Every structure is written in structure tokens, then in C-alpha cells.
Amino acid sequence: MDDAPDCHVANGHDSLHAAHYADHAAFTPAVVLENEQLARGTYRMRIDAAGIAERIVPGQFVMVRVAGQVDPMLGRAFAMYDVVRDGSGAAVALDFVYLVHGKLTTALAACQPGRTVELWGPLGNGFDPVECDRRILVAGGIGYTPFLAAGKESLGAARYGAPARVGGAAAEVVMCYGVRTADLLAGEPAFRAAGLDLRIASDDGSVGHHGLVTDLLNEALDEARDDYAGKRVQVDCCGPEPMMEAVAKICLDRGAPCRVSLETPMACGIGICFSCVAKVKQPAGDWDYKRTCVDGPVFDAAKIEW
């Protein structure tokens, strides 16, 4: 796009503000309510964690470990997938999605309802609400997990946080979702039911567009240029780093604002170990290391030193 879309950020924050630091997080044991398989090796776990569910916002995460299990000793970070509410609208449970890939996620997959997990959160800064005409969510692999709640919030179907966040409406939400093959596609019914314009790409052509998810992004930006001339676009992205780098470059070249939610591995999740640092450009033109867990995980894509 020739003209850079001008998005207004509502409820903006400084990522160094104390409200986004781990001393405001809660540690709690929580009972597993559901552990449903969504796709090959992919599960949605629902846990009884009302205290965290009522405060968490899209893009934030929790650190999780299996209670009583010492291998692995450290927890793992999982983005909030959605919040479960009762008939009165009160948050009563939290959903997160995981891909079985190691000791902790293998242990989680074996958890039956009634098992206890330990978690602390909410952690990280999350996605600030953004007023725009078209919000484009770009996901690769397991990177789709923050976007169900993010899309619902933009469309006004749900509110998150305590007090509930306001603003950030989008006329439409387009989600570009890339997978390697069809049996790894997870969450499709939930995204469509939430009203997202879901567009799928696969590396092998077994589902959706045969090609890269960035092909879908370019199409969505072309439509925004043709159908939304002079109006506002916001791109948000999560997934493998090479994909996020490619999305960031496309958006920079086309003048579209873009945020990325980094998936940097974390050891502590609370900012003390510095194992999850990312290179972030500073106003003076140089760069500095920022901790993904407390300064992110959401960053302006144009400021990342890929």
C-alpha cells in the first residue's frame, strides 16, 4: 500500500509499566476440566483458573507445569486461547492450546480431567486494542493460539481483562493461517464461528491455498488497498521466526503497521533469567536486548532486529 494506514491504539501502555510485570501475576494450582485433541498432536486444555481467566487479555500467556512432576522442573509458556464464561458472563475457566513436542507437552497430553496443573500468570503485555477497518491476523503452525480471543475482541464478541477493555473495534477480521499439511489444521470451527474471515494455506496443498501464508497476506493487503482506500489496517502475526520476519518485511515495504508475538523459548517467564531476549531497535538507532516475557511477547515488527 502506498499510504501508511493510520491506526489509533486504544488503552496504550508502556511495556515497562509495572502492571505488565510478573509481580502482578498469580500462582495457582488448577484442575484440568477438559483435554481435547484438535488436530494431530494438538490439544486444547481447559483449566479451572477463574482468577487468572478474569484478568488475562489476548496475547498474554501463562507458565504451566504438571503438579508433582519434577521432570521437567520448569514450566512452559502457553498463550491464552480463550476464556470460558458462565451464564452471568463471569470468567470461570481458561483454555490454552499446545502441540506435543517434548517432555512437558507429552505429560500434558496424558492429563485426564481431575488432574492438577500449576500455573502462574497472566504474563506479558498482550495485544493492545487497535481501532481499524481491517485487522489481519497472520498465523503459522501453533502461532494461531492468541488469535481466537484477539479476533473476538476486535469484532465485539467478547471482552477481556479486569476491568474489561474497551475500544479496539475492527469492521472485519481476516485470519491468514498457514500449516504444513491438513491434519495439523486446528481450531477451524471455532475461528469461523467467531466470525473471522478464515483463509488457509498449506505447504503441500492438502487444504486451502497451496503455498505460503504470506501469499494470503499480500492478497488481504491488496484488498485493503482496493476496498479500503484511505482507511486503516492492522497486521498482527505469530508463528515461526522466518515467517514472522517475512511478514514484517512485507508490511514494512507496503506501509502497513505490524506487530509480532515472539515465540522465544522461556525458562522463567518472569524476567529474571534473560534466556528469552530479543534484539529490539532503540530510538537512537542502535539496538538493545529486551526480555520477551516481560517487555513482550508483542513487539512492533519494524523494531525487531531479525
PDB file of C-alpha atoms in Angstrom:
ATOM      1  CA  MET A   1       0.000   0.000   0.000  1.00  0.00           C
ATOM      2  CA  ASP A   2       1.372   3.405  -0.930  1.00  0.00           C
ATOM      3  CA  ASP A   3      -0.063   5.298   2.023  1.00  0.00           C
ATOM      4  CA  ALA A   4       0.700   4.051   5.502  1.00  0.00           C
ATOM      5  CA  PRO A   5      -2.570   3.226   7.307  1.00  0.00           C
ATOM      6  CA  ASP A   6      -3.008   5.274  10.455  1.00  0.00           C
ATOM      7  CA  CYS A   7      -4.224   3.065  13.291  1.00  0.00           C
ATOM      8  CA  HIS A   8      -5.233   4.548  16.629  1.00  0.00           C
ATOM      9  CA  VAL A   9      -4.074   2.475  19.600  1.00  0.00           C
ATOM     10  CA  ALA A  10      -6.579   2.464  22.450  1.00  0.00           C
ATOM     11  CA  ASN A  11      -5.588   1.740  26.031  1.00  0.00           C
ATOM     12  CA  GLY A  12      -1.903   2.124  25.052  1.00  0.00           C
ATOM     13  CA  HIS A  13       0.789   1.244  27.542  1.00  0.00           C
ATOM     14  CA  ASP A  14       4.477   1.393  28.163  1.00  0.00           C
ATOM     15  CA  SER A  15       5.752  -2.186  28.147  1.00  0.00           C
ATOM     16  CA  LEU A  16       7.905  -1.326  31.158  1.00  0.00           C
ATOM     17  CA  HIS A  17       4.913  -0.271  33.244  1.00  0.00           C
ATOM     18  CA  ALA A  18       4.647  -2.225  36.479  1.00  0.00           C
ATOM     19  CA  ALA A  19       1.188  -3.540  35.566  1.00  0.00           C
ATOM     20  CA  HIS A  20       2.844  -5.784  32.988  1.00  0.00           C
ATOM     21  CA  TYR A  21       5.478  -7.186  35.295  1.00  0.00           C
ATOM     22  CA  ALA A  22       5.370 -10.591  36.940  1.00  0.00           C
ATOM     23  CA  ASP A  23       4.830  -9.280  40.459  1.00  0.00           C
ATOM     24  CA  HIS A  24       1.208  -8.772  39.405  1.00  0.00           C
ATOM     25  CA  ALA A  25       0.858 -12.401  38.303  1.00  0.00           C
ATOM     26  CA  ALA A  26      -0.781 -15.088  40.415  1.00  0.00           C
ATOM     27  CA  PHE A  27       0.450 -18.605  41.096  1.00  0.00           C
ATOM     28  CA  THR A  28      -2.282 -21.202  41.455  1.00  0.00           C
ATOM     29  CA  PRO A  29      -2.902 -24.925  41.238  1.00  0.00           C
ATOM     30  CA  ALA A  30      -5.731 -25.591  38.789  1.00  0.00           C
ATOM     31  CA  VAL A  31      -7.805 -28.658  37.984  1.00  0.00           C
ATOM     32  CA  VAL A  32      -7.949 -29.873  34.392  1.00  0.00           C
ATOM     33  CA  LEU A  33     -11.559 -29.750  33.170  1.00  0.00           C
ATOM     34  CA  GLU A  34     -11.046 -30.858  29.561  1.00  0.00           C
ATOM     35  CA  ASN A  35      -8.147 -32.012  27.401  1.00  0.00           C
ATOM     36  CA  GLU A  36      -9.483 -32.267  23.864  1.00  0.00           C
ATOM     37  CA  GLN A  37      -7.495 -33.224  20.779  1.00  0.00           C
ATOM     38  CA  LEU A  38      -7.950 -30.674  17.981  1.00  0.00           C
ATOM     39  CA  ALA A  39      -5.541 -31.984  15.352  1.00  0.00           C
ATOM     40  CA  ARG A  40      -2.542 -34.278  15.012  1.00  0.00           C
ATOM     41  CA  GLY A  41      -0.508 -33.790  18.172  1.00  0.00           C
ATOM     42  CA  THR A  42      -2.532 -30.692  19.120  1.00  0.00           C
ATOM     43  CA  TYR A  43      -4.712 -30.372  22.213  1.00  0.00           C
ATOM     44  CA  ARG A  44      -6.893 -27.773  23.891  1.00  0.00           C
ATOM     45  CA  MET A  45      -6.695 -27.883  27.683  1.00  0.00           C
ATOM     46  CA  ARG A  46      -9.366 -26.209  29.804  1.00  0.00           C
ATOM     47  CA  ILE A  47      -8.435 -25.484  33.393  1.00  0.00           C
ATOM     48  CA  ASP A  48     -10.316 -24.226  36.434  1.00  0.00           C
ATOM     49  CA  ALA A  49      -8.445 -20.940  36.865  1.00  0.00           C
ATOM     50  CA  ALA A  50     -11.064 -18.230  37.267  1.00  0.00           C
ATOM     51  CA  GLY A  51      -8.729 -15.781  38.989  1.00  0.00           C
ATOM     52  CA  ILE A  52      -6.375 -15.693  36.017  1.00  0.00           C
ATOM     53  CA  ALA A  53      -9.127 -16.021  33.396  1.00  0.00           C
ATOM     54  CA  GLU A  54     -10.875 -12.862  34.569  1.00  0.00           C
ATOM     55  CA  ARG A  55      -7.678 -10.777  34.183  1.00  0.00           C
ATOM     56  CA  ILE A  56      -5.927 -12.164  31.108  1.00  0.00           C
ATOM     57  CA  VAL A  57      -6.107 -10.384  27.734  1.00  0.00           C
ATOM     58  CA  PRO A  58      -5.372 -11.573  24.178  1.00  0.00           C
ATOM     59  CA  GLY A  59      -1.673 -12.090  23.569  1.00  0.00           C
ATOM     60  CA  GLN A  60      -0.797 -12.673  27.214  1.00  0.00           C
ATOM     61  CA  PHE A  61       0.364 -16.083  28.376  1.00  0.00           C
ATOM     62  CA  VAL A  62       0.665 -18.359  31.383  1.00  0.00           C
ATOM     63  CA  MET A  63       3.512 -20.592  32.525  1.00  0.00           C
ATOM     64  CA  VAL A  64       2.319 -24.162  33.129  1.00  0.00           C
ATOM     65  CA  ARG A  65       3.763 -27.282  34.719  1.00  0.00           C
ATOM     66  CA  VAL A  66       2.228 -30.564  35.892  1.00  0.00           C
ATOM     67  CA  ALA A  67       1.794 -30.612  39.673  1.00  0.00           C
ATOM     68  CA  GLY A  68       4.040 -33.120  41.428  1.00  0.00           C
ATOM     69  CA  GLN A  69       6.213 -33.703  38.365  1.00  0.00           C
ATOM     70  CA  VAL A  70       9.850 -32.633  38.578  1.00  0.00           C
ATOM     71  CA  ASP A  71      10.960 -33.519  35.046  1.00  0.00           C
ATOM     72  CA  PRO A  72      10.857 -31.007  33.532  1.00  0.00           C
ATOM     73  CA  MET A  73      11.091 -28.824  36.605  1.00  0.00           C
ATOM     74  CA  LEU A  74      10.486 -25.537  34.797  1.00  0.00           C
ATOM     75  CA  GLY A  75       7.140 -24.575  33.337  1.00  0.00           C
ATOM     76  CA  ARG A  76       6.424 -23.745  29.714  1.00  0.00           C
ATOM     77  CA  ALA A  77       4.725 -20.685  28.244  1.00  0.00           C
ATOM     78  CA  PHE A  78       1.320 -21.029  26.598  1.00  0.00           C
ATOM     79  CA  ALA A  79      -0.727 -18.205  25.094  1.00  0.00           C
ATOM     80  CA  MET A  80      -4.290 -17.759  26.235  1.00  0.00           C
ATOM     81  CA  TYR A  81      -6.594 -19.321  23.627  1.00  0.00           C
ATOM     82  CA  ASP A  82      -9.856 -18.190  25.176  1.00  0.00           C
ATOM     83  CA  VAL A  83     -11.752 -17.599  28.397  1.00  0.00           C
ATOM     84  CA  VAL A  84     -14.788 -19.661  29.393  1.00  0.00           C
ATOM     85  CA  ARG A  85     -17.704 -17.786  30.969  1.00  0.00           C
ATOM     86  CA  ASP A  86     -20.770 -18.870  32.899  1.00  0.00           C
ATOM     87  CA  GLY A  87     -24.341 -17.752  32.234  1.00  0.00           C
ATOM     88  CA  SER A  88     -23.781 -14.449  34.022  1.00  0.00           C
ATOM     89  CA  GLY A  89     -20.704 -13.634  31.952  1.00  0.00           C
ATOM     90  CA  ALA A  90     -18.202 -14.279  34.736  1.00  0.00           C
ATOM     91  CA  ALA A  91     -14.883 -15.858  33.713  1.00  0.00           C
ATOM     92  CA  VAL A  92     -14.715 -19.347  35.189  1.00  0.00           C
ATOM     93  CA  ALA A  93     -12.015 -21.200  33.213  1.00  0.00           C
ATOM     94  CA  LEU A  94      -9.092 -20.722  30.872  1.00  0.00           C
ATOM     95  CA  ASP A  95      -8.265 -22.510  27.611  1.00  0.00           C
ATOM     96  CA  PHE A  96      -4.810 -22.885  26.107  1.00  0.00           C
ATOM     97  CA  VAL A  97      -3.668 -24.953  23.130  1.00  0.00           C
ATOM     98  CA  TYR A  98      -0.421 -26.873  22.846  1.00  0.00           C
ATOM     99  CA  LEU A  99       1.455 -29.038  20.362  1.00  0.00           C
ATOM    100  CA  VAL A 100       3.069 -32.185  21.760  1.00  0.00           C
ATOM    101  CA  HIS A 101       6.775 -31.710  21.232  1.00  0.00           C
ATOM    102  CA  GLY A 102       8.693 -32.540  24.419  1.00  0.00           C
ATOM    103  CA  LYS A 103       8.523 -33.785  27.989  1.00  0.00           C
ATOM    104  CA  LEU A 104       6.124 -31.192  29.352  1.00  0.00           C
ATOM    105  CA  THR A 105       3.656 -31.241  26.482  1.00  0.00           C
ATOM    106  CA  THR A 106       3.781 -35.074  26.415  1.00  0.00           C
ATOM    107  CA  ALA A 107       2.869 -35.028  30.104  1.00  0.00           C
ATOM    108  CA  LEU A 108       0.078 -32.529  29.466  1.00  0.00           C
ATOM    109  CA  ALA A 109      -1.384 -34.748  26.745  1.00  0.00           C
ATOM    110  CA  ALA A 110      -1.637 -37.571  29.298  1.00  0.00           C
ATOM    111  CA  CYS A 111      -3.531 -35.424  31.826  1.00  0.00           C
ATOM    112  CA  GLN A 112      -7.102 -36.537  32.356  1.00  0.00           C
ATOM    113  CA  PRO A 113      -9.867 -34.306  33.773  1.00  0.00           C
ATOM    114  CA  GLY A 114      -9.319 -34.012  37.503  1.00  0.00           C
ATOM    115  CA  ARG A 115      -5.530 -33.829  37.268  1.00  0.00           C
ATOM    116  CA  THR A 116      -3.914 -30.738  38.754  1.00  0.00           C
ATOM    117  CA  VAL A 117      -1.543 -28.438  36.911  1.00  0.00           C
ATOM    118  CA  GLU A 118       0.286 -25.430  38.294  1.00  0.00           C
ATOM    119  CA  LEU A 119       0.318 -22.125  36.504  1.00  0.00           C
ATOM    120  CA  TRP A 120       1.246 -18.516  37.007  1.00  0.00           C
ATOM    121  CA  GLY A 121       0.014 -15.537  35.085  1.00  0.00           C
ATOM    122  CA  PRO A 122      -1.210 -13.550  33.359  1.00  0.00           C
ATOM    123  CA  LEU A 123       2.196 -12.656  31.935  1.00  0.00           C
ATOM    124  CA  GLY A 124       3.417 -10.402  29.145  1.00  0.00           C
ATOM    125  CA  ASN A 125       1.957  -7.314  27.517  1.00  0.00           C
ATOM    126  CA  GLY A 126      -0.558  -8.787  25.057  1.00  0.00           C
ATOM    127  CA  PHE A 127      -2.063  -7.031  22.035  1.00  0.00           C
ATOM    128  CA  ASP A 128      -3.354  -3.534  22.736  1.00  0.00           C
ATOM    129  CA  PRO A 129      -6.805  -2.883  21.251  1.00  0.00           C
ATOM    130  CA  VAL A 130      -6.500  -1.102  17.897  1.00  0.00           C
ATOM    131  CA  GLU A 131      -9.271   0.747  16.083  1.00  0.00           C
ATOM    132  CA  CYS A 132      -9.108  -0.182  12.394  1.00  0.00           C
ATOM    133  CA  ASP A 133     -11.236  -1.137   9.439  1.00  0.00           C
ATOM    134  CA  ARG A 134      -9.461  -4.387   8.656  1.00  0.00           C
ATOM    135  CA  ARG A 135      -7.422  -6.385  11.136  1.00  0.00           C
ATOM    136  CA  ILE A 136      -5.298  -9.073   9.509  1.00  0.00           C
ATOM    137  CA  LEU A 137      -4.071 -11.901  11.721  1.00  0.00           C
ATOM    138  CA  VAL A 138      -1.250 -13.999  10.285  1.00  0.00           C
ATOM    139  CA  ALA A 139      -0.538 -17.341  11.933  1.00  0.00           C
ATOM    140  CA  GLY A 140       1.901 -20.122  11.168  1.00  0.00           C
ATOM    141  CA  GLY A 141       1.824 -23.524  12.856  1.00  0.00           C
ATOM    142  CA  ILE A 142       0.878 -23.292  16.538  1.00  0.00           C
ATOM    143  CA  GLY A 143       1.086 -19.482  16.272  1.00  0.00           C
ATOM    144  CA  TYR A 144      -2.675 -19.229  15.810  1.00  0.00           C
ATOM    145  CA  THR A 145      -3.289 -19.682  19.541  1.00  0.00           C
ATOM    146  CA  PRO A 146      -3.565 -15.972  20.550  1.00  0.00           C
ATOM    147  CA  PHE A 147      -5.874 -15.097  17.689  1.00  0.00           C
ATOM    148  CA  LEU A 148      -9.238 -16.591  18.617  1.00  0.00           C
ATOM    149  CA  ALA A 149      -9.597 -14.224  21.565  1.00  0.00           C
ATOM    150  CA  ALA A 150      -7.949 -11.360  19.665  1.00  0.00           C
ATOM    151  CA  GLY A 151     -10.402 -11.716  16.792  1.00  0.00           C
ATOM    152  CA  LYS A 152     -13.426 -11.999  19.067  1.00  0.00           C
ATOM    153  CA  GLU A 153     -12.403  -8.873  20.932  1.00  0.00           C
ATOM    154  CA  SER A 154     -11.961  -6.873  17.702  1.00  0.00           C
ATOM    155  CA  LEU A 155     -15.406  -7.956  16.480  1.00  0.00           C
ATOM    156  CA  GLY A 156     -17.041  -7.066  19.796  1.00  0.00           C
ATOM    157  CA  ALA A 157     -17.994 -10.661  20.558  1.00  0.00           C
ATOM    158  CA  ALA A 158     -16.034 -10.780  23.836  1.00  0.00           C
ATOM    159  CA  ARG A 159     -14.231  -8.535  26.276  1.00  0.00           C
ATOM    160  CA  TYR A 160     -11.171  -9.456  28.302  1.00  0.00           C
ATOM    161  CA  GLY A 161      -9.347  -8.135  31.340  1.00  0.00           C
ATOM    162  CA  ALA A 162     -10.414  -6.656  34.669  1.00  0.00           C
ATOM    163  CA  PRO A 163     -11.828  -4.134  34.191  1.00  0.00           C
ATOM    164  CA  ALA A 164     -12.918  -5.269  30.742  1.00  0.00           C
ATOM    165  CA  ARG A 165     -11.028  -3.495  27.978  1.00  0.00           C
ATOM    166  CA  VAL A 166     -12.924  -1.147  25.692  1.00  0.00           C
ATOM    167  CA  GLY A 167     -12.242   0.082  22.190  1.00  0.00           C
ATOM    168  CA  GLY A 168     -10.267  -1.673  19.514  1.00  0.00           C
ATOM    169  CA  ALA A 169     -13.151  -2.390  17.151  1.00  0.00           C
ATOM    170  CA  ALA A 170     -12.473  -3.644  13.624  1.00  0.00           C
ATOM    171  CA  ALA A 171     -15.022  -3.695  10.820  1.00  0.00           C
ATOM    172  CA  GLU A 172     -13.697  -7.116   9.851  1.00  0.00           C
ATOM    173  CA  VAL A 173     -11.008  -9.563  10.889  1.00  0.00           C
ATOM    174  CA  VAL A 174      -9.167 -11.610   8.275  1.00  0.00           C
ATOM    175  CA  MET A 175      -7.124 -14.516   9.546  1.00  0.00           C
ATOM    176  CA  CYS A 176      -4.417 -15.978   7.301  1.00  0.00           C
ATOM    177  CA  TYR A 177      -3.466 -19.356   8.735  1.00  0.00           C
ATOM    178  CA  GLY A 178      -0.622 -21.460   7.376  1.00  0.00           C
ATOM    179  CA  VAL A 179       0.022 -25.136   8.125  1.00  0.00           C
ATOM    180  CA  ARG A 180       2.363 -27.748   6.727  1.00  0.00           C
ATOM    181  CA  THR A 181      -0.446 -30.202   5.951  1.00  0.00           C
ATOM    182  CA  ALA A 182      -4.181 -30.670   6.516  1.00  0.00           C
ATOM    183  CA  ASP A 183      -4.069 -32.881   9.603  1.00  0.00           C
ATOM    184  CA  LEU A 184      -2.228 -30.127  11.509  1.00  0.00           C
ATOM    185  CA  LEU A 185      -5.050 -27.641  10.944  1.00  0.00           C
ATOM    186  CA  ALA A 186      -6.600 -26.923  14.349  1.00  0.00           C
ATOM    187  CA  GLY A 187      -9.405 -24.700  15.583  1.00  0.00           C
ATOM    188  CA  GLU A 188     -11.046 -24.044  12.210  1.00  0.00           C
ATOM    189  CA  PRO A 189     -14.659 -24.387  13.501  1.00  0.00           C
ATOM    190  CA  ALA A 190     -14.001 -22.037  16.430  1.00  0.00           C
ATOM    191  CA  PHE A 191     -12.462 -19.335  14.231  1.00  0.00           C
ATOM    192  CA  ARG A 192     -15.298 -19.462  11.734  1.00  0.00           C
ATOM    193  CA  ALA A 193     -17.952 -19.475  14.475  1.00  0.00           C
ATOM    194  CA  ALA A 194     -16.342 -16.354  15.947  1.00  0.00           C
ATOM    195  CA  GLY A 195     -16.918 -14.504  12.667  1.00  0.00           C
ATOM    196  CA  LEU A 196     -13.332 -14.371  11.416  1.00  0.00           C
ATOM    197  CA  ASP A 197     -12.736 -14.466   7.665  1.00  0.00           C
ATOM    198  CA  LEU A 198     -10.502 -17.540   7.798  1.00  0.00           C
ATOM    199  CA  ARG A 199      -8.129 -18.157   4.899  1.00  0.00           C
ATOM    200  CA  ILE A 200      -5.912 -21.238   4.968  1.00  0.00           C
ATOM    201  CA  ALA A 201      -2.663 -22.088   3.230  1.00  0.00           C
ATOM    202  CA  SER A 202      -0.752 -25.379   3.323  1.00  0.00           C
ATOM    203  CA  ASP A 203       2.750 -26.244   2.209  1.00  0.00           C
ATOM    204  CA  ASP A 204       1.604 -29.422   0.439  1.00  0.00           C
ATOM    205  CA  GLY A 205      -1.708 -28.163  -0.955  1.00  0.00           C
ATOM    206  CA  SER A 206      -3.765 -30.628   1.095  1.00  0.00           C
ATOM    207  CA  VAL A 207      -6.005 -27.834   2.403  1.00  0.00           C
ATOM    208  CA  GLY A 208      -6.672 -24.292   1.258  1.00  0.00           C
ATOM    209  CA  HIS A 209      -4.176 -22.366  -0.837  1.00  0.00           C
ATOM    210  CA  HIS A 210      -1.183 -24.376  -1.996  1.00  0.00           C
ATOM    211  CA  GLY A 211       1.640 -22.094  -0.957  1.00  0.00           C
ATOM    212  CA  LEU A 212       2.828 -19.736   1.725  1.00  0.00           C
ATOM    213  CA  VAL A 213       0.706 -17.897   4.235  1.00  0.00           C
ATOM    214  CA  THR A 214       2.412 -14.699   3.074  1.00  0.00           C
ATOM    215  CA  ASP A 215       0.609 -15.154  -0.254  1.00  0.00           C
ATOM    216  CA  LEU A 216      -2.651 -14.783   1.653  1.00  0.00           C
ATOM    217  CA  LEU A 217      -1.316 -11.749   3.494  1.00  0.00           C
ATOM    218  CA  ASN A 218      -0.460  -9.999   0.229  1.00  0.00           C
ATOM    219  CA  GLU A 219      -3.956 -10.724  -1.088  1.00  0.00           C
ATOM    220  CA  ALA A 220      -5.551  -9.335   2.062  1.00  0.00           C
ATOM    221  CA  LEU A 221      -3.416  -6.190   1.840  1.00  0.00           C
ATOM    222  CA  ASP A 222      -4.290  -5.823  -1.863  1.00  0.00           C
ATOM    223  CA  GLU A 223      -7.978  -5.958  -0.941  1.00  0.00           C
ATOM    224  CA  ALA A 224      -7.434  -3.366   1.763  1.00  0.00           C
ATOM    225  CA  ARG A 225      -5.770  -1.089  -0.792  1.00  0.00           C
ATOM    226  CA  ASP A 226      -8.585  -1.556  -3.315  1.00  0.00           C
ATOM    227  CA  ASP A 227     -11.593  -1.687  -0.984  1.00  0.00           C
ATOM    228  CA  TYR A 228     -10.407   0.379   1.969  1.00  0.00           C
ATOM    229  CA  ALA A 229      -8.504   3.197   0.313  1.00  0.00           C
ATOM    230  CA  GLY A 230      -7.547   5.760   2.938  1.00  0.00           C
ATOM    231  CA  LYS A 231      -8.802   3.597   5.759  1.00  0.00           C
ATOM    232  CA  ARG A 232      -6.909   1.733   8.415  1.00  0.00           C
ATOM    233  CA  VAL A 233      -5.289  -1.699   8.528  1.00  0.00           C
ATOM    234  CA  GLN A 234      -3.543  -3.509  11.381  1.00  0.00           C
ATOM    235  CA  VAL A 235      -1.496  -6.692  10.889  1.00  0.00           C
ATOM    236  CA  ASP A 236      -0.692  -8.986  13.821  1.00  0.00           C
ATOM    237  CA  CYS A 237       1.458 -12.066  13.449  1.00  0.00           C
ATOM    238  CA  CYS A 238       2.626 -15.110  15.413  1.00  0.00           C
ATOM    239  CA  GLY A 239       4.452 -18.231  14.309  1.00  0.00           C
ATOM    240  CA  PRO A 240       7.887 -19.470  13.254  1.00  0.00           C
ATOM    241  CA  GLU A 241      10.517 -16.729  13.201  1.00  0.00           C
ATOM    242  CA  PRO A 242      11.296 -16.951   9.444  1.00  0.00           C
ATOM    243  CA  MET A 243       7.593 -16.488   8.692  1.00  0.00           C
ATOM    244  CA  MET A 244       7.319 -13.521  11.061  1.00  0.00           C
ATOM    245  CA  GLU A 245      10.388 -11.933   9.512  1.00  0.00           C
ATOM    246  CA  ALA A 246       8.844 -12.316   6.047  1.00  0.00           C
ATOM    247  CA  VAL A 247       5.549 -10.806   7.265  1.00  0.00           C
ATOM    248  CA  ALA A 248       7.404  -7.924   8.895  1.00  0.00           C
ATOM    249  CA  LYS A 249       9.246  -7.160   5.638  1.00  0.00           C
ATOM    250  CA  ILE A 250       6.061  -7.251   3.565  1.00  0.00           C
ATOM    251  CA  CYS A 251       4.316  -4.886   5.947  1.00  0.00           C
ATOM    252  CA  LEU A 252       7.295  -2.522   6.107  1.00  0.00           C
ATOM    253  CA  ASP A 253       7.532  -2.424   2.310  1.00  0.00           C
ATOM    254  CA  ARG A 254       3.798  -1.790   1.957  1.00  0.00           C
ATOM    255  CA  GLY A 255       3.401   0.687   4.781  1.00  0.00           C
ATOM    256  CA  ALA A 256       1.132  -1.481   6.916  1.00  0.00           C
ATOM    257  CA  PRO A 257       1.612  -1.409  10.704  1.00  0.00           C
ATOM    258  CA  CYS A 258       2.541  -4.828  12.036  1.00  0.00           C
ATOM    259  CA  ARG A 259       3.001  -6.364  15.465  1.00  0.00           C
ATOM    260  CA  VAL A 260       4.576  -9.738  16.141  1.00  0.00           C
ATOM    261  CA  SER A 261       4.151 -12.021  19.128  1.00  0.00           C
ATOM    262  CA  LEU A 262       7.530 -13.673  19.554  1.00  0.00           C
ATOM    263  CA  GLU A 263       7.750 -17.367  20.428  1.00  0.00           C
ATOM    264  CA  THR A 264      11.187 -17.124  22.010  1.00  0.00           C
ATOM    265  CA  PRO A 265      11.727 -20.060  24.416  1.00  0.00           C
ATOM    266  CA  MET A 266      11.412 -19.010  28.052  1.00  0.00           C
ATOM    267  CA  ALA A 267      12.861 -20.578  31.172  1.00  0.00           C
ATOM    268  CA  CYS A 268      11.332 -18.474  33.943  1.00  0.00           C
ATOM    269  CA  GLY A 269       8.628 -16.369  32.302  1.00  0.00           C
ATOM    270  CA  ILE A 270       9.084 -13.575  34.854  1.00  0.00           C
ATOM    271  CA  GLY A 271      12.120 -11.680  33.588  1.00  0.00           C
ATOM    272  CA  ILE A 272      14.877 -12.899  35.890  1.00  0.00           C
ATOM    273  CA  CYS A 273      16.835 -15.360  33.737  1.00  0.00           C
ATOM    274  CA  PHE A 274      17.299 -13.336  30.498  1.00  0.00           C
ATOM    275  CA  SER A 275      17.053 -16.508  28.395  1.00  0.00           C
ATOM    276  CA  CYS A 276      14.343 -15.107  26.117  1.00  0.00           C
ATOM    277  CA  VAL A 277      15.946 -11.878  24.949  1.00  0.00           C
ATOM    278  CA  ALA A 278      15.311 -10.395  21.507  1.00  0.00           C
ATOM    279  CA  LYS A 279      17.174  -7.620  19.709  1.00  0.00           C
ATOM    280  CA  VAL A 280      14.945  -4.534  19.571  1.00  0.00           C
ATOM    281  CA  LYS A 281      15.814  -1.253  17.841  1.00  0.00           C
ATOM    282  CA  GLN A 282      16.069   1.815  20.061  1.00  0.00           C
ATOM    283  CA  PRO A 283      15.101   5.434  19.273  1.00  0.00           C
ATOM    284  CA  ALA A 284      18.756   6.398  18.843  1.00  0.00           C
ATOM    285  CA  GLY A 285      19.108   3.880  16.013  1.00  0.00           C
ATOM    286  CA  ASP A 286      21.054   1.176  17.852  1.00  0.00           C
ATOM    287  CA  TRP A 287      19.516  -1.941  19.404  1.00  0.00           C
ATOM    288  CA  ASP A 288      19.223  -3.447  22.856  1.00  0.00           C
ATOM    289  CA  TYR A 289      18.181  -6.803  24.263  1.00  0.00           C
ATOM    290  CA  LYS A 290      14.589  -6.915  25.535  1.00  0.00           C
ATOM    291  CA  ARG A 291      13.076  -9.770  27.509  1.00  0.00           C
ATOM    292  CA  THR A 292      10.246 -11.395  25.571  1.00  0.00           C
ATOM    293  CA  CYS A 293       8.451 -12.463  28.737  1.00  0.00           C
ATOM    294  CA  VAL A 294       8.064  -9.019  30.333  1.00  0.00           C
ATOM    295  CA  ASP A 295       8.819  -6.472  27.578  1.00  0.00           C
ATOM    296  CA  GLY A 296       6.789  -8.561  25.106  1.00  0.00           C
ATOM    297  CA  PRO A 297       5.869 -11.002  23.768  1.00  0.00           C
ATOM    298  CA  VAL A 298       4.204  -8.455  21.466  1.00  0.00           C
ATOM    299  CA  PHE A 299       6.550  -6.025  19.707  1.00  0.00           C
ATOM    300  CA  ASP A 300       6.365  -3.590  16.804  1.00  0.00           C
ATOM    301  CA  ALA A 301       7.641  -5.762  13.948  1.00  0.00           C
ATOM    302  CA  ALA A 302       9.590  -2.869  12.438  1.00  0.00           C
ATOM    303  CA  LYS A 303      11.695  -2.602  15.602  1.00  0.00           C
ATOM    304  CA  ILE A 304      12.885  -6.225  15.711  1.00  0.00           C
ATOM    305  CA  GLU A 305      16.454  -6.951  14.593  1.00  0.00           C
ATOM    306  CA  TRP A 306      15.744 -10.205  12.784  1.00  0.00           C
TER     307      TRP A 306
END
